[in-house]
mmCIF file of C-alpha atoms in Angstrom:
data_model
loop_
_atom_site.group_PDB
_atom_site.id
_atom_site.type_symbol
_atom_site.label_atom_id
_atom_site.label_comp_id
_atom_site.label_asym_id
_atom_site.label_seq_id
_atom_site.Cartn_x
_atom_site.Cartn_y
_atom_site.Cartn_z
ATOM 1 C CA UNK A 1 0.000 0.000 0.000
ATOM 2 C CA UNK A 2 2.823 2.422 0.835
ATOM 3 C CA UNK A 3 4.491 2.007 -2.533
ATOM 4 C CA UNK A 4 1.204 2.247 -4.415
ATOM 5 C CA UNK A 5 0.382 5.555 -2.758
ATOM 6 C CA UNK A 6 3.861 6.978 -3.359
ATOM 7 C CA UNK A 7 3.829 5.845 -6.988
ATOM 8 C CA UNK A 8 0.504 7.548 -7.617
ATOM 9 C CA UNK A 9 1.832 10.837 -6.264
ATOM 10 C CA UNK A 10 5.054 10.599 -8.228
ATOM 11 C CA UNK A 11 3.277 9.696 -11.459
ATOM 12 C CA UNK A 12 0.895 12.602 -10.936
ATOM 13 C CA UNK A 13 3.864 14.961 -10.557
ATOM 14 C CA UNK A 14 5.385 13.879 -13.863
ATOM 15 C CA UNK A 15 2.028 14.163 -15.609
ATOM 16 C CA UNK A 16 1.331 17.621 -14.204
ATOM 17 C CA UNK A 17 4.801 18.913 -15.043
ATOM 18 C CA UNK A 18 4.805 17.222 -18.465
ATOM 19 C CA UNK A 19 8.232 15.818 -17.645
ATOM 20 C CA UNK A 20 9.745 12.494 -18.613
ATOM 21 C CA UNK A 21 11.093 10.234 -15.873
ATOM 22 C CA UNK A 22 14.295 9.611 -17.790
ATOM 23 C CA UNK A 23 17.272 11.905 -18.294
ATOM 24 C CA UNK A 24 17.103 15.315 -19.931
ATOM 25 C CA UNK A 25 19.496 17.854 -21.407
ATOM 26 C CA UNK A 26 20.952 18.547 -17.980
ATOM 27 C CA UNK A 27 21.967 14.900 -17.650
ATOM 28 C CA UNK A 28 23.295 14.716 -21.197
ATOM 29 C CA UNK A 29 25.454 17.814 -20.688
ATOM 30 C CA UNK A 30 26.834 16.300 -17.504
ATOM 31 C CA UNK A 31 27.473 12.994 -19.273
ATOM 32 C CA UNK A 32 29.382 14.877 -21.985
ATOM 33 C CA UNK A 33 31.544 16.675 -19.395
ATOM 34 C CA UNK A 34 32.305 13.456 -17.509
ATOM 35 C CA UNK A 35 33.001 11.492 -20.694
ATOM 36 C CA UNK A 36 35.411 14.233 -21.810
ATOM 37 C CA UNK A 37 37.160 14.140 -18.425
ATOM 38 C CA UNK A 38 37.375 10.341 -18.694
ATOM 39 C CA UNK A 39 38.957 10.439 -22.164
ATOM 40 C CA UNK A 40 41.258 13.371 -21.389
ATOM 41 C CA UNK A 41 42.559 11.810 -18.182
ATOM 42 C CA UNK A 42 43.219 8.557 -20.043
ATOM 43 C CA UNK A 43 45.198 10.485 -22.670
ATOM 44 C CA UNK A 44 47.155 12.290 -19.951
ATOM 45 C CA UNK A 45 48.406 8.933 -18.675
ATOM 46 C CA UNK A 46 50.516 8.682 -21.816
ATOM 47 C CA UNK A 47 51.618 12.305 -22.278
ATOM 48 C CA UNK A 48 52.066 13.560 -18.706
ATOM 49 C CA UNK A 49 55.668 14.126 -17.526
ATOM 50 C CA UNK A 50 57.013 11.001 -15.861
ATOM 51 C CA UNK A 51 57.066 12.632 -12.433
ATOM 52 C CA UNK A 52 53.384 13.555 -12.704
ATOM 53 C CA UNK A 53 52.000 10.456 -14.402
ATOM 54 C CA UNK A 54 50.637 9.132 -11.110
ATOM 55 C CA UNK A 55 48.395 12.206 -10.937
ATOM 56 C CA UNK A 56 46.991 11.323 -14.355
ATOM 57 C CA UNK A 57 46.273 7.764 -13.227
ATOM 58 C CA UNK A 58 44.568 9.051 -10.076
ATOM 59 C CA UNK A 59 42.536 11.581 -12.061
ATOM 60 C CA UNK A 60 41.448 8.799 -14.388
ATOM 61 C CA UNK A 61 40.369 6.687 -11.418
ATOM 62 C CA UNK A 62 38.181 9.553 -10.183
ATOM 63 C CA UNK A 63 36.780 10.133 -13.686
ATOM 64 C CA UNK A 64 36.019 6.419 -13.956
ATOM 65 C CA UNK A 65 34.026 6.570 -10.720
ATOM 66 C CA UNK A 66 32.073 9.539 -12.113
ATOM 67 C CA UNK A 67 31.229 7.510 -15.219
ATOM 68 C CA UNK A 68 29.926 4.715 -13.003
ATOM 69 C CA UNK A 69 27.895 6.993 -10.762
ATOM 70 C CA UNK A 70 26.392 9.203 -13.464
ATOM 71 C CA UNK A 71 26.252 7.297 -16.755
ATOM 72 C CA UNK A 72 26.452 3.550 -16.159
ATOM 73 C CA UNK A 73 24.124 3.546 -13.161
ATOM 74 C CA UNK A 74 21.260 5.349 -14.892
ATOM 75 C CA UNK A 75 21.798 3.307 -18.044
ATOM 76 C CA UNK A 76 21.666 0.027 -16.133
ATOM 77 C CA UNK A 77 18.344 1.081 -14.593
ATOM 78 C CA UNK A 78 17.060 2.173 -18.017
ATOM 79 C CA UNK A 79 16.562 5.716 -16.757
ATOM 80 C CA UNK A 80 19.307 7.485 -18.695
ATOM 81 C CA UNK A 81 17.184 7.882 -21.817
ATOM 82 C CA UNK A 82 13.836 6.940 -23.290
ATOM 83 C CA UNK A 83 15.815 5.011 -25.919
ATOM 84 C CA UNK A 84 16.591 1.396 -25.012
ATOM 85 C CA UNK A 85 19.652 1.489 -27.258
ATOM 86 C CA UNK A 86 21.040 4.563 -25.518
ATOM 87 C CA UNK A 87 20.383 2.998 -22.108
ATOM 88 C CA UNK A 88 22.203 -0.151 -23.186
ATOM 89 C CA UNK A 89 25.127 1.923 -24.454
ATOM 90 C CA UNK A 90 25.281 3.805 -21.145
ATOM 91 C CA UNK A 91 25.155 0.516 -19.219
ATOM 92 C CA UNK A 92 27.931 -0.896 -21.401
ATOM 93 C CA UNK A 93 30.247 1.795 -20.048
ATOM 94 C CA UNK A 94 30.639 -0.548 -17.077
ATOM 95 C CA UNK A 95 32.342 -3.029 -19.373
ATOM 96 C CA UNK A 96 34.699 -0.294 -20.534
ATOM 97 C CA UNK A 97 35.676 0.655 -16.993
ATOM 98 C CA UNK A 98 36.392 -2.913 -15.942
ATOM 99 C CA UNK A 99 33.310 -4.876 -14.890
ATOM 100 C CA UNK A 100 30.337 -6.368 -16.720
ATOM 101 C CA UNK A 101 26.823 -5.143 -17.514
ATOM 102 C CA UNK A 102 25.166 -8.563 -17.067
ATOM 103 C CA UNK A 103 26.834 -9.130 -13.688
ATOM 104 C CA UNK A 104 25.750 -5.686 -12.479
ATOM 105 C CA UNK A 105 22.134 -6.317 -13.466
ATOM 106 C CA UNK A 106 22.113 -9.509 -11.379
ATOM 107 C CA UNK A 107 24.079 -8.130 -8.424
ATOM 108 C CA UNK A 108 22.568 -4.684 -8.167
ATOM 109 C CA UNK A 109 19.209 -4.445 -9.917
ATOM 110 C CA UNK A 110 17.942 -7.891 -8.949
ATOM 111 C CA UNK A 111 19.569 -8.741 -5.613
ATOM 112 C CA UNK A 112 20.539 -5.492 -3.916
ATOM 113 C CA UNK A 113 17.381 -3.571 -4.783
ATOM 114 C CA UNK A 114 15.117 -6.448 -3.786
ATOM 115 C CA UNK A 115 16.893 -7.705 -0.658
ATOM 116 C CA UNK A 116 18.683 -4.619 0.616
ATOM 117 C CA UNK A 117 20.850 -5.391 3.681
ATOM 118 C CA UNK A 118 19.674 -9.007 3.846
ATOM 119 C CA UNK A 119 22.451 -11.504 4.597
ATOM 120 C CA UNK A 120 23.355 -14.056 1.929
ATOM 121 C CA UNK A 121 21.243 -12.240 -0.670
ATOM 122 C CA UNK A 122 22.697 -8.715 -0.817
ATOM 123 C CA UNK A 123 26.319 -9.147 -1.898
ATOM 124 C CA UNK A 124 27.067 -5.530 -0.973
ATOM 125 C CA UNK A 125 27.208 -6.502 2.712
ATOM 126 C CA UNK A 126 29.235 -9.678 2.137
ATOM 127 C CA UNK A 127 32.954 -9.045 2.652
ATOM 128 C CA UNK A 128 33.980 -12.717 2.960
ATOM 129 C CA UNK A 129 34.559 -12.292 6.681
ATOM 130 C CA UNK A 130 36.925 -9.319 6.385
ATOM 131 C CA UNK A 131 34.242 -7.057 7.819
ATOM 132 C CA UNK A 132 31.197 -7.675 9.938
ATOM 133 C CA UNK A 133 28.658 -5.379 8.307
ATOM 134 C CA UNK A 134 25.458 -7.024 9.489
ATOM 135 C CA UNK A 135 24.563 -7.966 13.058
ATOM 136 C CA UNK A 136 23.647 -11.452 11.820
ATOM 137 C CA UNK A 137 27.107 -12.171 10.496
ATOM 138 C CA UNK A 138 29.581 -14.028 12.738
ATOM 139 C CA UNK A 139 31.848 -11.819 14.805
ATOM 140 C CA UNK A 140 35.559 -12.682 14.556
ATOM 141 C CA UNK A 141 38.244 -11.409 16.922
ATOM 142 C CA UNK A 142 39.817 -9.006 14.398
ATOM 143 C CA UNK A 143 36.489 -7.284 13.714
ATOM 144 C CA UNK A 144 37.084 -5.213 16.848
ATOM 145 C CA UNK A 145 39.490 -3.148 14.729
ATOM 146 C CA UNK A 146 37.456 -3.077 11.501
ATOM 147 C CA UNK A 147 36.441 0.566 11.949
ATOM 148 C CA UNK A 148 40.165 1.362 11.652
ATOM 149 C CA UNK A 149 41.479 -1.038 9.024
ATOM 150 C CA UNK A 150 38.462 -0.732 6.702
ATOM 151 C CA UNK A 151 39.749 2.536 5.259
ATOM 152 C CA UNK A 152 43.008 0.865 4.199
ATOM 153 C CA UNK A 153 41.175 -1.998 2.465
ATOM 154 C CA UNK A 154 38.562 0.108 0.650
ATOM 155 C CA UNK A 155 41.099 1.160 -2.036
ATOM 156 C CA UNK A 156 41.242 -2.516 -3.061
ATOM 157 C CA UNK A 157 37.492 -2.677 -3.706
ATOM 158 C CA UNK A 158 37.440 -2.289 -7.481
ATOM 159 C CA UNK A 159 40.442 -4.578 -7.987
ATOM 160 C CA UNK A 160 38.707 -7.320 -6.014
ATOM 161 C CA UNK A 161 35.412 -6.583 -7.746
ATOM 162 C CA UNK A 162 36.715 -6.643 -11.320
ATOM 163 C CA UNK A 163 39.262 -9.458 -10.944
ATOM 164 C CA UNK A 164 37.600 -11.761 -8.397
ATOM 165 C CA UNK A 165 33.858 -11.174 -7.927
ATOM 166 C CA UNK A 166 33.128 -10.847 -11.645
ATOM 167 C CA UNK A 167 34.772 -14.188 -12.386
ATOM 168 C CA UNK A 168 33.294 -15.851 -9.315
ATOM 169 C CA UNK A 169 29.813 -14.866 -10.472
ATOM 170 C CA UNK A 170 30.554 -15.856 -14.063
ATOM 171 C CA UNK A 171 31.696 -19.397 -13.243
ATOM 172 C CA UNK A 172 29.245 -20.137 -10.412
ATOM 173 C CA UNK A 173 26.276 -18.394 -12.083
ATOM 174 C CA UNK A 174 25.359 -17.004 -8.660
ATOM 175 C CA UNK A 175 25.358 -13.710 -6.781
ATOM 176 C CA UNK A 176 25.777 -14.425 -3.071
ATOM 177 C CA UNK A 177 23.479 -17.439 -2.455
ATOM 178 C CA UNK A 178 21.071 -16.642 -5.281
ATOM 179 C CA UNK A 179 21.339 -18.131 -8.776
ATOM 180 C CA UNK A 180 21.180 -15.914 -11.864
ATOM 181 C CA UNK A 181 17.630 -15.070 -12.861
ATOM 182 C CA UNK A 182 18.303 -16.347 -16.384
ATOM 183 C CA UNK A 183 21.076 -17.988 -18.334
ATOM 184 C CA UNK A 184 23.707 -15.991 -20.138
ATOM 185 C CA UNK A 185 23.260 -15.970 -23.894
ATOM 186 C CA UNK A 186 26.100 -16.591 -26.314
ATOM 187 C CA UNK A 187 26.259 -12.825 -26.829
ATOM 188 C CA UNK A 188 26.559 -12.310 -23.062
ATOM 189 C CA UNK A 189 29.487 -14.745 -22.901
ATOM 190 C CA UNK A 190 31.222 -13.065 -25.829
ATOM 191 C CA UNK A 191 30.609 -9.648 -24.288
ATOM 192 C CA UNK A 192 32.078 -10.766 -20.965
ATOM 193 C CA UNK A 193 35.341 -12.116 -22.361
ATOM 194 C CA UNK A 194 35.820 -9.477 -25.042
ATOM 195 C CA UNK A 195 35.302 -6.626 -22.595
ATOM 196 C CA UNK A 196 37.685 -8.189 -20.079
ATOM 197 C CA UNK A 197 40.308 -8.590 -22.812
ATOM 198 C CA UNK A 198 39.727 -5.005 -23.963
ATOM 199 C CA UNK A 199 40.175 -3.723 -20.416
ATOM 200 C CA UNK A 200 43.449 -5.578 -19.922
ATOM 201 C CA UNK A 201 44.612 -4.361 -23.312
ATOM 202 C CA UNK A 202 43.764 -0.706 -22.658
ATOM 203 C CA UNK A 203 44.938 -0.489 -19.056
ATOM 204 C CA UNK A 204 47.851 -2.925 -18.883
ATOM 205 C CA UNK A 205 49.204 -4.008 -22.261
ATOM 206 C CA UNK A 206 49.060 -0.638 -24.060
ATOM 207 C CA UNK A 207 50.514 1.424 -21.186
ATOM 208 C CA UNK A 208 53.192 -1.212 -20.566
ATOM 209 C CA UNK A 209 54.242 -1.025 -24.211
ATOM 210 C CA UNK A 210 54.541 2.766 -24.109
ATOM 211 C CA UNK A 211 55.486 3.463 -20.486
ATOM 212 C CA UNK A 212 57.056 0.242 -19.232
ATOM 213 C CA UNK A 213 55.685 -2.327 -16.822
ATOM 214 C CA UNK A 214 56.890 -0.688 -13.610
ATOM 215 C CA UNK A 215 55.177 2.632 -14.356
ATOM 216 C CA UNK A 216 52.077 0.841 -15.615
ATOM 217 C CA UNK A 217 51.597 -1.394 -12.578
ATOM 218 C CA UNK A 218 52.209 1.521 -10.206
ATOM 219 C CA UNK A 219 49.776 3.756 -12.074
ATOM 220 C CA UNK A 220 47.186 0.991 -12.422
ATOM 221 C CA UNK A 221 47.198 0.414 -8.664
ATOM 222 C CA UNK A 222 46.913 4.152 -7.971
ATOM 223 C CA UNK A 223 43.980 4.408 -10.374
ATOM 224 C CA UNK A 224 42.176 1.535 -8.666
ATOM 225 C CA UNK A 225 42.948 2.918 -5.216
ATOM 226 C CA UNK A 226 41.065 6.114 -6.129
ATOM 227 C CA UNK A 227 38.273 4.257 -7.914
ATOM 228 C CA UNK A 228 37.898 1.559 -5.273
ATOM 229 C CA UNK A 229 37.839 3.976 -2.355
ATOM 230 C CA UNK A 230 35.134 6.115 -3.976
ATOM 231 C CA UNK A 231 33.031 3.092 -4.939
ATOM 232 C CA UNK A 232 33.287 1.556 -1.464
ATOM 233 C CA UNK A 233 32.628 4.674 0.566
ATOM 234 C CA UNK A 234 29.711 5.961 -1.523
ATOM 235 C CA UNK A 235 27.943 2.592 -1.449
ATOM 236 C CA UNK A 236 28.558 2.126 2.289
ATOM 237 C CA UNK A 237 27.198 5.527 3.312
ATOM 238 C CA UNK A 238 23.757 4.624 2.003
ATOM 239 C CA UNK A 239 23.263 1.306 3.788
ATOM 240 C CA UNK A 240 26.087 0.297 6.142
ATOM 241 C CA UNK A 241 25.556 3.029 8.718
ATOM 242 C CA UNK A 242 24.157 3.317 12.227
ATOM 243 C CA UNK A 243 20.801 4.640 10.977
ATOM 244 C CA UNK A 244 20.135 1.650 8.706
ATOM 245 C CA UNK A 245 18.575 -1.650 9.708
ATOM 246 C CA UNK A 246 19.439 -5.198 8.665
ATOM 247 C CA UNK A 247 16.171 -7.190 8.612
ATOM 248 C CA UNK A 248 16.138 -10.963 8.404
ATOM 249 C CA UNK A 249 13.614 -13.166 6.580
ATOM 250 C CA UNK A 250 10.897 -14.754 8.690
ATOM 251 C CA UNK A 251 11.447 -18.292 9.884
ATOM 252 C CA UNK A 252 8.890 -21.065 10.115
ATOM 253 C CA UNK A 253 5.247 -21.170 9.143
ATOM 254 C CA UNK A 254 3.670 -20.280 5.817
ATOM 255 C CA UNK A 255 5.878 -17.204 5.417
ATOM 256 C CA UNK A 256 9.212 -18.920 5.958
ATOM 257 C CA UNK A 257 11.915 -17.057 4.036
ATOM 258 C CA UNK A 258 9.742 -14.025 3.330
ATOM 259 C CA UNK A 259 10.461 -10.503 4.549
ATOM 260 C CA UNK A 260 8.112 -9.185 7.227
ATOM 261 C CA UNK A 261 7.627 -5.778 5.602
ATOM 262 C CA UNK A 262 6.334 -4.831 2.204
ATOM 263 C CA UNK A 263 9.096 -3.859 -0.183
ATOM 264 C CA UNK A 264 8.764 -0.059 0.171
ATOM 265 C CA UNK A 265 8.795 -0.239 3.977
ATOM 266 C CA UNK A 266 11.873 -2.467 3.779
ATOM 267 C CA UNK A 267 13.614 0.240 1.724
ATOM 268 C CA UNK A 268 12.681 2.877 4.301
ATOM 269 C CA UNK A 269 14.269 0.761 7.026
ATOM 270 C CA UNK A 270 17.482 -0.123 5.193
ATOM 271 C CA UNK A 271 18.315 2.923 3.089
ATOM 272 C CA UNK A 272 19.685 6.296 4.175
ATOM 273 C CA UNK A 273 20.146 9.606 2.345
ATOM 274 C CA UNK A 274 23.065 11.949 2.981
ATOM 275 C CA UNK A 275 24.111 15.502 2.045
ATOM 276 C CA UNK A 276 20.940 16.091 0.035
ATOM 277 C CA UNK A 277 21.396 19.876 0.225
ATOM 278 C CA UNK A 278 24.906 19.728 -1.243
ATOM 279 C CA UNK A 279 24.587 20.377 -4.988
ATOM 280 C CA UNK A 280 28.225 19.489 -5.714
ATOM 281 C CA UNK A 281 27.897 16.106 -3.987
ATOM 282 C CA UNK A 282 24.630 15.450 -5.837
ATOM 283 C CA UNK A 283 26.239 16.352 -9.169
ATOM 284 C CA UNK A 284 29.348 14.228 -8.649
ATOM 285 C CA UNK A 285 27.634 11.170 -7.176
ATOM 286 C CA UNK A 286 24.852 10.989 -9.728
ATOM 287 C CA UNK A 287 22.242 11.440 -7.021
ATOM 288 C CA UNK A 288 23.442 8.417 -5.055
ATOM 289 C CA UNK A 289 23.237 10.573 -1.945
ATOM 290 C CA UNK A 290 19.470 10.445 -2.561
ATOM 291 C CA UNK A 291 19.627 6.705 -2.052
ATOM 292 C CA UNK A 292 16.116 6.227 -0.704
ATOM 293 C CA UNK A 293 14.614 8.021 -3.691
ATOM 294 C CA UNK A 294 16.691 5.809 -5.959
ATOM 295 C CA UNK A 295 15.645 2.612 -4.206
ATOM 296 C CA UNK A 296 11.969 3.489 -4.281
ATOM 297 C CA UNK A 297 12.041 4.654 -7.912
ATOM 298 C CA UNK A 298 15.064 3.077 -9.657
ATOM 299 C CA UNK A 299 13.596 3.623 -13.126
ATOM 300 C CA UNK A 300 13.572 7.405 -12.631
ATOM 301 C CA UNK A 301 16.732 9.317 -13.564
ATOM 302 C CA UNK A 302 18.805 10.774 -10.746
ATOM 303 C CA UNK A 303 18.282 14.219 -12.257
ATOM 304 C CA UNK A 304 14.823 14.186 -10.642
ATOM 305 C CA UNK A 305 15.832 12.966 -7.175
ATOM 306 C CA UNK A 306 15.950 16.384 -5.441
ATOM 307 C CA UNK A 307 12.345 16.980 -6.484
ATOM 308 C CA UNK A 308 11.353 13.466 -5.407
ATOM 309 C CA UNK A 309 12.968 14.131 -2.046
ATOM 310 C CA UNK A 310 10.878 17.274 -1.547
ATOM 311 C CA UNK A 311 7.796 15.352 -2.578
ATOM 312 C CA UNK A 312 8.424 12.442 -0.203
ATOM 313 C CA UNK A 313 8.948 14.838 2.685
ATOM 314 C CA UNK A 314 5.398 16.053 2.199
ATOM 315 C CA UNK A 315 3.926 12.545 2.377
ATOM 316 C CA UNK A 316 3.053 10.120 5.158
ATOM 317 C CA UNK A 317 6.538 8.518 4.994
ATOM 318 C CA UNK A 318 8.370 11.739 5.889
ATOM 319 C CA UNK A 319 8.876 10.745 9.534
ATOM 320 C CA UNK A 320 10.298 7.371 8.457
ATOM 321 C CA UNK A 321 12.949 8.778 6.130
ATOM 322 C CA UNK A 322 16.496 8.626 7.468
ATOM 323 C CA UNK A 323 19.333 10.909 6.437
ATOM 324 C CA UNK A 324 22.590 12.579 7.413
ATOM 325 C CA UNK A 325 22.907 16.321 6.733
ATOM 326 C CA UNK A 326 26.513 16.092 5.488
ATOM 327 C CA UNK A 327 28.967 13.612 4.018
ATOM 328 C CA UNK A 328 31.076 13.920 7.163
ATOM 329 C CA UNK A 329 28.186 12.911 9.401
ATOM 330 C CA UNK A 330 27.447 9.965 7.112
ATOM 331 C CA UNK A 331 31.102 8.915 7.365
ATOM 332 C CA UNK A 332 30.817 9.062 11.160
ATOM 333 C CA UNK A 333 27.633 6.969 10.912
ATOM 334 C CA UNK A 334 29.525 4.352 8.921
ATOM 335 C CA UNK A 335 32.498 4.445 11.296
ATOM 336 C CA UNK A 336 30.216 4.025 14.312
ATOM 337 C CA UNK A 337 28.364 1.126 12.706
ATOM 338 C CA UNK A 338 31.590 -0.749 11.948
ATOM 339 C CA UNK A 339 32.808 -0.083 15.490
ATOM 340 C CA UNK A 340 29.564 -1.328 17.025
ATOM 341 C CA UNK A 341 29.530 -4.447 14.843
ATOM 342 C CA UNK A 342 33.123 -5.183 15.805
ATOM 343 C CA UNK A 343 32.756 -4.926 19.553
ATOM 344 C CA UNK A 344 29.513 -6.791 20.160
ATOM 345 C CA UNK A 345 27.226 -9.468 18.754
ATOM 346 C CA UNK A 346 24.187 -7.246 18.861
ATOM 347 C CA UNK A 347 21.225 -7.817 16.581
ATOM 348 C CA UNK A 348 18.940 -5.165 15.189
#
């Protein structure tokens, strides 16, 4: 009932304003700026003075994150454009920056958005025991320090993602404990291997040929440190914080394995906004700081999230929305959650 009511209000807004739910010229201009920064920073890797090449690699890592946040993400949710072909092209940018469009659709669209913060179903809270993100995960002795060492491991996120998790999912045909929703087609297999080969060619073989292996490996690791840290932190601030909940499926009876709340209520419990008044943060993160709005309406472009936020705050769910006023306060919320999960076996 909650989602039905919210959807009616949102649909009425778009009808009254004669606005499409997908991207507009504002988004396309931003995509052009970010794409230019992505290409220019890649070029700088090869032409920057040797003493400054690491800055070019770092800049490219940041630009790559911006592509993921602003172009790939909307494309994967089919909200970048009204054109399916353009959405597919935007989603394919994930293949260019190292991962795979099919894997993302299974991991993010299907699992994360349906079972947010649910153990063994949402891979985003599964760190293979390195961190205890959920109160229902086992607590190991070294977790007492996870609020300190996490920041040193986050730079490895994209390396682990692109070179371990992608292949794990490909060969097991599973995300966390859940099997793929459908089999990969021949085209999907070809796309996976060709894009992985292209990535290795563009980011390892070509630079090594022109710059040497030592400079290439160093730069490649710097690029992924920037990319991985941004990916990890932005995703964590929306769900793995002290204001979010980690519901478990019901056990026993006719509803065994089902969630207690309807889907929209589940999103309200597990998803947190942050820095929604900061226009720079909103621009750079592709609206991912409006995470609740995104989870409730993933097929709407992030360009519209500020307006959706104002709309939701005038509805019956306003007092159930959770947010942090600034990025810094969200970081503290994440730090506190990791610290709490590391020092006790509490459940919530």
